[in-house]
């Protein structure tokens, strides 16, 4: 079956430092990966949509300078949170879609929970 | 502008009752509406989804009712069980697009 793995599952970083999270698709080709952040209040924010061989599209309030994303192939994407501060806390989810599965199916990873001290 | 809205924010029902979770959306071009549920410390998982070609989608105890004219839909959970206690998210997208717009969620508690 199709799965999306994210790692690390949890991480803690000091305020002002950076951390990188990874997203790996297994069992299908992730032609597009959307990165979301779920706040401690449970609301979702779309950070960016990454499509292989296309420019990464960032949503308002999110920039490449703060959340650089790499999507080098059809099974892997990574995102870095640069200079993390308290407002960057939350659960970062990647949702991947693509391959021979129905295009209506979006597979989520378990998320990377970021805590900032 | 929030594309997808949900109500109520939280809902408590007794075991065996029907829970009704509401959702509305802004963009009339949305044509795919999945519902996700999320248990504590877990990531969201797809529960059930509907396309506007039909106004009802049923899967066991879970049923989506869809009203395209009013841009509203609802998730009905019949014979609610304590194991159904979770946060439910309504989402919407255009099927040729790769991004889901999520509502803010409804936290359902089913009391035994």
Coordinates of C-alpha atoms in Angstrom, one line a residue:
Chain A
X1 CA 0.0 0.0 0.0
X2 CA 0.9 3.6 -0.2
X3 CA 2.5 5.2 2.8
X4 CA 4.1 8.5 3.7
X5 CA 6.9 8.5 6.3
X6 CA 8.0 11.6 8.0
X7 CA 11.0 12.0 10.3
X8 CA 11.8 13.0 12.8
X9 CA 8.5 12.4 14.6
X10 CA 9.3 14.9 17.2
X11 CA 12.0 17.5 17.6
X12 CA 12.9 20.3 20.0
X13 CA 15.1 23.1 19.0
X14 CA 16.4 26.3 20.6
X15 CA 14.9 29.5 19.6
X16 CA 16.8 30.9 16.6
X17 CA 18.1 27.6 15.4
X18 CA 17.0 25.6 12.4
X19 CA 15.7 22.2 11.9
X20 CA 15.1 20.0 8.9
X21 CA 12.3 17.5 8.4
X22 CA 11.8 14.9 5.8
X23 CA 9.0 13.3 4.0
X24 CA 9.2 10.0 2.1
X25 CA 6.6 8.4 -0.1
X26 CA 6.6 4.6 -0.2
X27 CA 4.6 2.6 -2.7
X28 CA 3.8 5.4 -5.1
X29 CA 5.3 8.3 -6.9
X30 CA 4.8 11.6 -5.1
X31 CA 4.5 14.0 -8.0
X32 CA 3.3 16.7 -5.6
X33 CA 3.9 17.2 -2.0
X34 CA 2.0 19.8 0.1
X35 CA 3.4 20.9 3.4
X36 CA 1.0 21.9 6.1
X37 CA 1.4 23.2 9.6
X38 CA -1.2 22.3 12.2
X39 CA -1.1 24.8 15.1
X40 CA -1.4 23.8 18.7
X41 CA -5.0 25.0 18.3
X42 CA -5.5 22.3 15.6
X43 CA -6.0 24.7 12.7
X44 CA -4.2 23.8 9.4
X45 CA -2.1 26.2 7.4
X46 CA -0.9 25.4 4.0
X47 CA 2.8 26.3 3.7
X48 CA 3.7 25.4 0.2
X49 CA 3.0 23.0 -2.7
X50 CA 5.9 21.3 -4.3
X51 CA 5.6 19.6 -7.6
X52 CA 8.5 17.8 -9.2
X53 CA 10.0 19.7 -12.1
X54 CA 8.0 22.9 -11.2
X55 CA 8.6 25.9 -9.0
X56 CA 7.5 25.5 -5.4
X57 CA 4.5 27.6 -4.7
X58 CA 4.4 29.2 -1.2
X59 CA 1.2 30.5 0.4
X60 CA 0.9 33.9 1.8
X61 CA 2.8 34.3 5.1
X62 CA 5.2 31.6 4.2
X63 CA 8.4 32.2 2.3
X64 CA 11.2 30.2 0.7
X65 CA 13.7 32.2 2.9
X66 CA 12.0 30.8 6.0
X67 CA 10.9 27.4 4.9
X68 CA 13.1 26.2 2.1
X69 CA 11.8 23.0 0.5
X70 CA 13.6 20.4 -1.6
X71 CA 11.8 17.9 -3.8
X72 CA 14.5 16.2 -5.8
X73 CA 12.7 13.1 -6.9
X74 CA 9.3 11.3 -6.8
X75 CA 9.8 9.7 -3.4
X76 CA 11.4 12.4 -1.2
X77 CA 10.8 15.9 0.0
X78 CA 12.3 17.9 2.8
X79 CA 11.6 21.2 4.4
X80 CA 13.7 23.3 6.8
X81 CA 12.4 25.7 9.4
X82 CA 15.1 28.4 9.6
X83 CA 15.5 30.5 12.7
X84 CA 12.7 28.8 14.5
X85 CA 10.7 30.8 17.1
X86 CA 7.8 30.1 19.3
X87 CA 5.3 30.9 16.6
X88 CA 6.7 28.1 14.5
X89 CA 5.6 25.5 17.0
X90 CA 3.2 22.9 15.7
X91 CA 2.8 19.7 13.8
X92 CA 4.2 19.8 10.3
X93 CA 2.5 17.5 8.0
X94 CA 3.4 16.5 4.5
X95 CA 0.6 15.3 2.1
X96 CA 1.7 13.5 -1.0
X97 CA -0.3 12.7 -4.1
X98 CA 0.6 11.2 -7.4
X99 CA 1.5 8.0 -9.3
X100 CA -1.0 5.5 -10.5
X101 CA -3.4 6.0 -7.6
X102 CA -6.6 7.9 -7.9
X103 CA -5.8 11.6 -8.0
X104 CA -8.3 12.2 -5.3
X105 CA -6.2 10.4 -2.7
X106 CA -3.8 12.4 -0.6
X107 CA -1.6 10.5 1.8
X108 CA -0.4 12.1 5.0
X109 CA 2.6 11.3 7.0
X110 CA 2.4 11.2 10.8
X111 CA 3.9 14.6 11.0
X112 CA 6.9 16.2 12.6
X113 CA 6.1 17.8 15.9
X114 CA 8.3 20.9 16.4
X115 CA 8.8 22.4 19.9
X116 CA 10.8 25.5 20.3
X117 CA 12.5 26.4 23.6
Chain B
X1 CA -11.0 34.5 3.6
X2 CA -11.5 31.1 5.1
X3 CA -12.4 28.7 2.4
X4 CA -14.0 26.0 4.6
X5 CA -15.9 26.5 7.8
X6 CA -17.0 24.0 10.3
X7 CA -19.4 24.0 13.2
X8 CA -19.8 23.3 16.0
X9 CA -16.3 23.7 17.4
X10 CA -17.0 20.9 19.8
X11 CA -19.8 18.4 20.2
X12 CA -20.6 15.9 22.9
X13 CA -23.1 13.1 22.4
X14 CA -24.0 10.0 24.3
X15 CA -23.1 6.5 23.0
X16 CA -25.8 5.4 20.5
X17 CA -26.9 8.9 19.5
X18 CA -26.3 10.5 16.1
X19 CA -23.6 13.1 15.9
X20 CA -24.0 15.8 13.2
X21 CA -21.0 17.8 12.1
X22 CA -21.5 20.8 9.8
X23 CA -19.3 22.2 7.0
X24 CA -19.7 25.0 4.5
X25 CA -17.4 26.3 1.8
X26 CA -16.8 29.4 -0.3
X27 CA -15.5 28.4 -3.7
X28 CA -18.2 26.9 -6.0
X29 CA -15.5 25.3 -8.1
X30 CA -14.6 22.9 -5.4
X31 CA -15.5 19.4 -6.5
X32 CA -14.1 17.1 -3.9
X33 CA -14.8 17.0 -0.2
X34 CA -13.0 14.6 2.0
X35 CA -13.5 14.3 5.8
X36 CA -10.5 13.5 7.9
X37 CA -10.5 12.4 11.5
X38 CA -7.6 12.8 13.9
X39 CA -7.1 11.1 17.1
X40 CA -4.9 12.6 19.8
X41 CA -1.2 12.4 18.9
X42 CA -2.0 11.0 15.5
X43 CA -2.0 12.6 12.0
X44 CA -5.3 13.1 10.1
X45 CA -6.6 10.1 8.2
X46 CA -9.1 10.0 5.4
X47 CA -12.5 8.9 6.7
X48 CA -15.0 9.4 3.9
X49 CA -15.3 11.7 0.9
X50 CA -17.9 12.9 -1.6
X51 CA -18.1 14.5 -5.0
X52 CA -20.9 16.9 -6.0
X53 CA -22.3 14.4 -8.5
X54 CA -24.2 12.9 -5.6
X55 CA -25.8 14.5 -2.6
X56 CA -25.2 11.6 -0.3
X57 CA -22.3 9.2 0.5
X58 CA -22.6 6.5 3.0
X59 CA -20.0 4.2 4.5
X60 CA -21.2 2.2 7.4
X61 CA -22.2 4.5 10.2
X62 CA -20.8 7.6 8.5
X63 CA -22.9 9.5 5.9
X64 CA -22.1 12.8 4.2
X65 CA -25.1 14.9 3.1
X66 CA -24.2 17.4 0.4
X67 CA -26.2 20.5 -0.7
X68 CA -24.5 22.1 -3.7
X69 CA -26.9 25.0 -4.0
X70 CA -26.2 26.2 -0.4
X71 CA -22.5 25.1 -0.5
X72 CA -23.0 23.1 2.6
X73 CA -22.4 19.5 3.7
X74 CA -22.7 17.6 6.9
X75 CA -21.3 14.4 8.3
X76 CA -23.7 12.2 10.3
X77 CA -22.4 9.5 12.6
X78 CA -25.1 7.2 13.6
X79 CA -24.9 4.9 16.7
X80 CA -21.9 6.9 17.9
X81 CA -19.3 4.9 19.8
X82 CA -16.7 6.2 22.3
X83 CA -14.1 5.1 19.8
X84 CA -15.5 7.8 17.4
X85 CA -14.2 10.5 19.8
X86 CA -11.8 12.5 17.6
X87 CA -11.4 15.8 15.9
X88 CA -13.1 15.8 12.5
X89 CA -11.9 18.0 9.7
X90 CA -13.9 18.9 6.6
X91 CA -11.7 19.7 3.6
X92 CA -12.3 20.8 0.0
X93 CA -10.4 21.0 -3.2
X94 CA -10.6 21.0 -6.9
X95 CA -9.8 17.5 -8.2
X96 CA -7.3 18.7 -10.6
X97 CA -5.5 20.6 -7.9
X98 CA -3.2 19.2 -5.2
X99 CA -4.1 21.2 -2.2
X100 CA -6.7 20.7 0.4
X101 CA -8.4 23.5 2.2
X102 CA -9.2 22.4 5.7
X103 CA -11.9 23.6 8.1
X104 CA -10.9 24.3 11.7
X105 CA -12.3 21.0 12.9
X106 CA -15.0 19.7 15.2
X107 CA -14.0 17.9 18.4
X108 CA -16.4 15.1 19.0
X109 CA -16.7 13.4 22.3
X110 CA -18.9 10.3 22.6
X111 CA -19.7 9.6 26.3
X112 CA -20.4 6.0 27.2

